[in-house]
Every structure is written in structure tokens, then in C-alpha cells.
Amino acid sequence: MNNFIPPQRFFAYLTWTEIEQLPDKANTVLVQPVGAVEQHGPHLPLIVDSAIGLGVLGEALTRLSADIPVYVLPPLHYGKSNEHRHFPGTISLSANTLLSTLMDIGESLYAAGFRKLVLMNSHGGQPQVMEIAATDLHARYEDFWLFPIFTWRVTQEHKRLLSEREVQEAMHAGDAETSLMLVLLPEWVRMNQAVREYPPPQPGRLASKGGVTFSWLTQDLSDSGVVGDATAASRQKGERILDVLAEGWCELLQEVYHFKAKQ
């Protein structure tokens, strides 16, 4: 049940008495992985976002000192994925449902004495929900610190491995995600069905990605469900991406552990 997560770091394998006896719970770091079950083109399985989050986190934890207390909560595999609703297989929660779920989880953890929670989000359609949950929980309990962090944003190093167009326009099931999946779940990648598809150009500064954007559903940008170039993916590239993301997360978890609020 722990998947890629080292078993000694999997929160749900502990007993209630072990949790009660944890030393310094206020500085123990808990991580809530949040993914999605949604289409990722004809070549990737629905579980991509969850697999990437757990794969990166698991590798990061193998590099983390055993002296730093970090535990991973059972992942939330469902997310807010309604932008993919026209593609069969996508299962979406509403923003309200996801927000309420995160709030309830946070409430439970706070009651148990924990004061640091990382919301590790791997799906591009829901960072705002993570941020709202983090702010609202901190507003409710001012000594509860939450860290809503997108899996891919701990480092920019992986972008050096991608084409300029991929960095600027790709955002779903393209080179980076496909390369990572060739490492994490290679038996479920159908490279013979990989495609290359980018969004249609828009006038002026408007774009589907970036600072000046517009509301869209995936069907507005892509017929295949891919937004990027999956044909450029390789396992070698995936191994390098996994390495830099895992190193970034290892460093970040240390920073969260040592984080001190303003006195």
C-alpha cells in the first residue's frame, strides 16, 4: 500500500500509540500527496499525476537523513480534473469537495498534535485549491504551518532537458511526464501511440499557459488529450528528471523541518 514510499515513512503503517508517542510532533513533517485520475493521451495511463508525485517523493525520501522525521499520508488519487471531462476515464472531484477533504485532513492532523503539513500537488489543474486550503487552515490555527507545493516547481533544472517549445507550450502528457513514466511505470507506457500536439496559436499575448491566459477545457487545446511532444520522451531523460526533482524535494523537506515561524 505504500507504493514508492519507504515503508518506515508511511504514516498509515503506524499505530495510534506510536503516533501518540512521537517526539516533537510540532516539527514532524507530514506530506499529503495529491494527484488525479484523468486522461493523459492515448499512450499514458490515467494515474500519471499520482504516480509521478509518489515516485519523486519516494526517491527523495531515500536520500533524506533518517534523523529528519517525515511521514507520508495515504495519497489522494482523485483531484479536480473537470478540464479533462470530455475524455473517457477521467474522474473528477469538485473544487469544493477537494477543498473540504483537505480541510478535514488538516483538522484531524492538527488535533493529533502535528503542526507542519506539506500539500504535495502533482496535477496542474488544482494548485489554487491547495493554496486556499493552506491559507484557510493557517487562518483557523495560526500555529499550523502548511506548504502547498507543486511537484514540478522545486527546481527548474529539468527544463534544460526539454525543447524551448516544450517549456513554453507543453503542459500535459508531453515529453517530461512521458519520460518520467518510462522510469516509474514503463510497462504501462504505450510509446507506439505517443503523439505530438500543441495548442493552436492565439492573437497577441493570450495563451493557454502563462501569465495572460483564458479559461479552457482540454478539448479546446487538443484532440488527443496531449499538450506537448510525447514522441520526444526517453527513459534516459526520465532518469535525469527524476534525479533533479528528487534532489529538490529532499532539500525542500529539510527546509520545512527546520522552518521556524516569526516569533
Short mmCIF file of C-alpha atoms in Angstrom, two decimals:
data_model
loop_
_atom_site.label_atom_id
_atom_site.label_comp_id
_atom_site.label_asym_id
_atom_site.label_seq_id
_atom_site.Cartn_x
_atom_site.Cartn_y
_atom_site.Cartn_z
CA MET A 1 0.00 0.00 0.00
CA ASN A 2 2.98 2.31 0.42
CA ASN A 3 3.83 2.06 -3.31
CA PHE A 4 7.05 4.03 -3.94
CA ILE A 5 7.22 5.32 -0.35
CA PRO A 6 9.72 3.66 2.04
CA PRO A 7 7.52 1.67 4.47
CA GLN A 8 9.09 3.22 7.57
CA ARG A 9 7.96 6.64 6.27
CA PHE A 10 4.34 5.62 5.54
CA PHE A 11 2.11 7.28 8.14
CA ALA A 12 -0.72 4.75 7.91
CA TYR A 13 1.56 1.86 8.92
CA LEU A 14 1.97 3.39 12.39
CA THR A 15 -0.32 2.53 15.30
CA TRP A 16 -2.18 5.19 17.25
CA THR A 17 0.06 4.60 20.24
CA GLU A 18 3.18 5.08 18.13
CA ILE A 19 1.74 8.33 16.80
CA GLU A 20 0.87 9.47 20.32
CA GLN A 21 4.45 8.82 21.43
CA LEU A 22 6.20 10.53 18.51
CA PRO A 23 8.71 13.05 19.88
CA ASP A 24 8.44 16.69 18.80
CA LYS A 25 5.27 16.31 16.72
CA ALA A 26 5.22 20.07 16.15
CA ASN A 27 8.30 19.73 13.92
CA THR A 28 7.45 16.36 12.40
CA VAL A 29 6.77 16.90 8.71
CA LEU A 30 3.72 15.26 7.18
CA VAL A 31 3.25 15.10 3.41
CA GLN A 32 -0.13 14.75 1.73
CA PRO A 33 0.38 13.70 -1.91
CA VAL A 34 -2.48 14.85 -4.15
CA GLY A 35 -2.78 13.57 -7.70
CA ALA A 36 -5.56 12.88 -10.18
CA VAL A 37 -7.25 10.14 -12.17
CA GLU A 38 -7.54 11.68 -15.61
CA GLN A 39 -6.72 11.12 -19.24
CA HIS A 40 -3.10 11.52 -20.34
CA GLY A 41 -3.42 10.91 -24.05
CA PRO A 42 -3.55 7.55 -25.82
CA HIS A 43 -0.13 6.47 -24.55
CA LEU A 44 -0.23 7.01 -20.76
CA PRO A 45 -2.46 5.58 -18.00
CA LEU A 46 -4.92 7.66 -16.01
CA ILE A 47 -2.79 7.50 -12.85
CA VAL A 48 0.14 9.59 -14.17
CA ASP A 49 -0.04 12.51 -11.72
CA SER A 50 -0.26 10.30 -8.65
CA ALA A 51 2.50 8.01 -9.90
CA ILE A 52 4.85 10.91 -10.56
CA GLY A 53 4.21 12.52 -7.18
CA LEU A 54 4.76 9.29 -5.27
CA GLY A 55 7.73 8.27 -7.40
CA VAL A 56 9.52 11.57 -6.90
CA LEU A 57 8.69 11.66 -3.19
CA GLY A 58 9.79 8.07 -2.65
CA GLU A 59 13.15 8.71 -4.29
CA ALA A 60 13.58 11.92 -2.27
CA LEU A 61 12.96 10.05 0.97
CA THR A 62 15.67 7.50 0.17
CA ARG A 63 18.11 10.45 0.17
CA LEU A 64 16.78 12.11 3.32
CA SER A 65 18.59 11.63 6.60
CA ALA A 66 16.82 9.18 8.91
CA ASP A 67 17.16 11.79 11.66
CA ILE A 68 14.61 14.05 9.96
CA PRO A 69 11.05 12.93 10.84
CA VAL A 70 8.96 12.92 7.67
CA TYR A 71 5.88 10.75 7.16
CA VAL A 72 3.76 10.39 4.05
CA LEU A 73 -0.02 10.23 4.33
CA PRO A 74 -2.07 7.92 2.09
CA PRO A 75 -2.30 9.68 -1.29
CA LEU A 76 -5.40 11.37 -2.60
CA HIS A 77 -5.61 9.86 -6.08
CA TYR A 78 -8.70 11.82 -7.12
CA GLY A 79 -8.43 15.53 -7.82
CA LYS A 80 -10.18 18.40 -9.57
CA SER A 81 -9.92 17.27 -13.18
CA ASN A 82 -13.04 18.66 -14.85
CA GLU A 83 -10.97 20.28 -17.63
CA HIS A 84 -10.48 16.71 -18.92
CA ARG A 85 -14.11 15.68 -18.58
CA HIS A 86 -14.66 15.10 -22.32
CA PHE A 87 -12.14 12.25 -22.31
CA PRO A 88 -13.48 8.89 -21.02
CA GLY A 89 -11.94 7.58 -17.81
CA THR A 90 -11.38 10.94 -16.15
CA ILE A 91 -12.79 11.03 -12.61
CA SER A 92 -13.09 14.47 -11.05
CA LEU A 93 -13.91 15.93 -7.68
CA SER A 94 -15.40 19.39 -7.50
CA ALA A 95 -13.20 22.15 -6.12
CA ASN A 96 -15.45 22.30 -3.06
CA THR A 97 -15.15 18.56 -2.42
CA LEU A 98 -11.37 18.59 -2.74
CA LEU A 99 -11.11 21.67 -0.54
CA SER A 100 -13.38 20.15 2.11
CA THR A 101 -11.36 16.93 2.06
CA LEU A 102 -8.09 18.78 2.58
CA MET A 103 -9.62 20.86 5.36
CA ASP A 104 -10.89 17.74 7.13
CA ILE A 105 -7.49 16.04 6.84
CA GLY A 106 -5.81 19.13 8.21
CA GLU A 107 -8.25 19.34 11.12
CA SER A 108 -7.54 15.71 12.05
CA LEU A 109 -3.79 16.16 11.94
CA TYR A 110 -3.88 19.35 13.97
CA ALA A 111 -5.99 17.63 16.64
CA ALA A 112 -3.34 14.89 16.81
CA GLY A 113 -0.65 17.47 17.59
CA PHE A 114 1.02 17.93 14.19
CA ARG A 115 1.94 21.45 13.06
CA LYS A 116 3.63 21.05 9.68
CA LEU A 117 1.85 19.72 6.59
CA VAL A 118 3.12 19.73 3.02
CA LEU A 119 0.39 19.57 0.36
CA MET A 120 2.35 17.95 -2.48
CA ASN A 121 0.27 18.51 -5.60
CA SER A 122 1.12 16.82 -8.89
CA HIS A 123 -1.87 17.92 -11.01
CA GLY A 124 -1.74 21.27 -12.80
CA GLY A 125 -5.49 21.84 -12.53
CA GLN A 126 -5.66 22.34 -8.76
CA PRO A 127 -2.80 24.42 -7.27
CA GLN A 128 -5.30 27.14 -6.32
CA VAL A 129 -7.30 24.66 -4.23
CA MET A 130 -4.13 23.67 -2.37
CA GLU A 131 -3.32 27.31 -1.69
CA ILE A 132 -6.82 28.09 -0.41
CA ALA A 133 -6.77 25.06 1.90
CA ALA A 134 -3.35 26.05 3.23
CA THR A 135 -4.38 29.63 3.89
CA ASP A 136 -7.71 28.72 5.48
CA LEU A 137 -6.18 26.12 7.79
CA HIS A 138 -3.46 28.52 8.87
CA ALA A 139 -6.05 31.25 9.45
CA ARG A 140 -8.02 28.83 11.64
CA TYR A 141 -4.95 27.61 13.56
CA GLU A 142 -2.18 30.18 13.50
CA ASP A 143 0.46 27.74 14.74
CA PHE A 144 -0.34 25.28 11.93
CA TRP A 145 2.03 25.71 9.01
CA LEU A 146 1.10 24.41 5.58
CA PHE A 147 3.21 24.28 2.46
CA PRO A 148 1.21 23.97 -0.81
CA ILE A 149 3.87 22.97 -3.32
CA PHE A 150 3.60 21.77 -6.91
CA THR A 151 5.76 18.71 -7.53
CA TRP A 152 7.48 20.21 -10.58
CA ARG A 153 8.34 23.59 -9.05
CA VAL A 154 11.02 22.63 -6.54
CA THR A 155 13.62 23.08 -9.29
CA GLN A 156 13.90 24.37 -12.84
CA GLU A 157 16.80 22.10 -13.77
CA HIS A 158 14.63 19.56 -15.57
CA LYS A 159 13.62 22.21 -18.13
CA ARG A 160 17.16 22.14 -19.51
CA LEU A 161 16.37 18.69 -20.88
CA LEU A 162 13.34 19.88 -22.85
CA SER A 163 12.99 21.80 -26.10
CA GLU A 164 12.22 25.51 -25.92
CA ARG A 165 8.76 24.94 -27.36
CA GLU A 166 8.07 22.20 -24.84
CA VAL A 167 8.99 24.53 -21.97
CA GLN A 168 6.85 27.36 -23.35
CA GLU A 169 3.74 25.49 -24.53
CA ALA A 170 3.57 21.92 -23.21
CA MET A 171 1.62 21.14 -20.05
CA HIS A 172 0.06 17.70 -20.24
CA ALA A 173 1.27 14.20 -21.18
CA GLY A 174 4.20 15.59 -23.15
CA ASP A 175 7.94 14.96 -23.07
CA ALA A 176 8.58 15.41 -19.34
CA GLU A 177 5.68 13.36 -17.98
CA THR A 178 6.17 10.60 -20.54
CA SER A 179 9.91 10.40 -19.86
CA LEU A 180 9.29 10.10 -16.11
CA MET A 181 6.67 7.41 -16.62
CA LEU A 182 9.17 5.41 -18.70
CA VAL A 183 11.15 5.14 -15.46
CA LEU A 184 8.36 4.80 -12.90
CA LEU A 185 5.82 2.59 -14.70
CA PRO A 186 7.43 1.61 -18.02
CA GLU A 187 5.14 -1.36 -18.57
CA TRP A 188 2.15 0.99 -18.79
CA VAL A 189 3.59 3.42 -21.35
CA ARG A 190 2.47 2.81 -24.96
CA MET A 191 5.16 4.69 -26.89
CA ASN A 192 3.82 3.33 -30.17
CA GLN A 193 0.75 5.51 -29.54
CA ALA A 194 2.62 8.65 -28.43
CA VAL A 195 1.70 11.84 -30.29
CA ARG A 196 2.89 15.42 -30.65
CA GLU A 197 0.20 18.08 -30.33
CA TYR A 198 0.45 21.71 -29.24
CA PRO A 199 -2.34 24.27 -28.61
CA PRO A 200 -3.47 26.41 -31.53
CA PRO A 201 -1.87 29.89 -31.58
CA GLN A 202 -3.82 32.80 -30.11
CA PRO A 203 -3.71 36.51 -31.00
CA GLY A 204 -1.46 38.90 -29.13
CA ARG A 205 -0.42 37.97 -25.60
CA LEU A 206 -3.20 35.47 -24.96
CA ALA A 207 -2.05 31.91 -24.38
CA SER A 208 -3.29 28.73 -22.75
CA LYS A 209 -0.22 28.77 -20.48
CA GLY A 210 1.49 31.69 -18.81
CA GLY A 211 0.61 34.99 -17.20
CA VAL A 212 -2.06 36.17 -19.67
CA THR A 213 -4.39 33.27 -20.25
CA PHE A 214 -8.06 32.33 -20.73
CA SER A 215 -10.44 29.68 -19.47
CA TRP A 216 -10.17 26.42 -21.38
CA LEU A 217 -11.02 22.75 -21.34
CA THR A 218 -8.53 20.26 -22.73
CA GLN A 219 -10.70 19.58 -25.76
CA ASP A 220 -10.25 23.25 -26.72
CA LEU A 221 -6.50 22.71 -26.99
CA SER A 222 -6.05 19.12 -28.12
CA ASP A 223 -7.84 16.31 -29.93
CA SER A 224 -5.59 13.62 -28.48
CA GLY A 225 -5.51 14.88 -24.90
CA VAL A 226 -1.78 15.53 -25.23
CA VAL A 227 -0.48 19.09 -24.94
CA GLY A 228 3.17 18.70 -25.84
CA ASP A 229 5.51 16.29 -27.61
CA ALA A 230 5.30 12.80 -26.15
CA THR A 231 7.31 11.38 -29.06
CA ALA A 232 10.45 13.10 -27.75
CA ALA A 233 10.38 11.17 -24.46
CA SER A 234 13.11 8.75 -23.38
CA ARG A 235 13.94 6.70 -20.30
CA GLN A 236 17.38 8.32 -20.08
CA LYS A 237 15.74 11.74 -19.91
CA GLY A 238 13.27 10.44 -17.34
CA GLU A 239 16.06 9.19 -15.09
CA ARG A 240 17.66 12.64 -15.13
CA ILE A 241 14.33 14.38 -14.45
CA LEU A 242 13.64 12.03 -11.53
CA ASP A 243 17.09 12.73 -10.12
CA VAL A 244 16.77 16.53 -10.12
CA LEU A 245 13.19 16.54 -8.83
CA ALA A 246 14.01 14.07 -6.05
CA GLU A 247 17.04 16.11 -5.01
CA GLY A 248 14.90 19.24 -4.96
CA TRP A 249 12.30 17.57 -2.77
CA CYS A 250 14.93 16.16 -0.42
CA GLU A 251 16.27 19.68 0.13
CA LEU A 252 12.77 21.10 0.50
CA LEU A 253 11.75 18.59 3.17
CA GLN A 254 14.82 19.53 5.16
CA GLU A 255 13.86 23.20 4.85
CA VAL A 256 10.33 22.51 6.08
CA TYR A 257 11.68 20.56 9.04
CA HIS A 258 13.93 23.47 10.04
CA PHE A 259 11.27 26.11 9.32
CA LYS A 260 10.62 28.41 12.24
CA ALA A 261 7.78 30.92 12.40
CA LYS A 262 8.42 34.54 13.23
CA GLN A 263 8.48 34.92 16.99
#
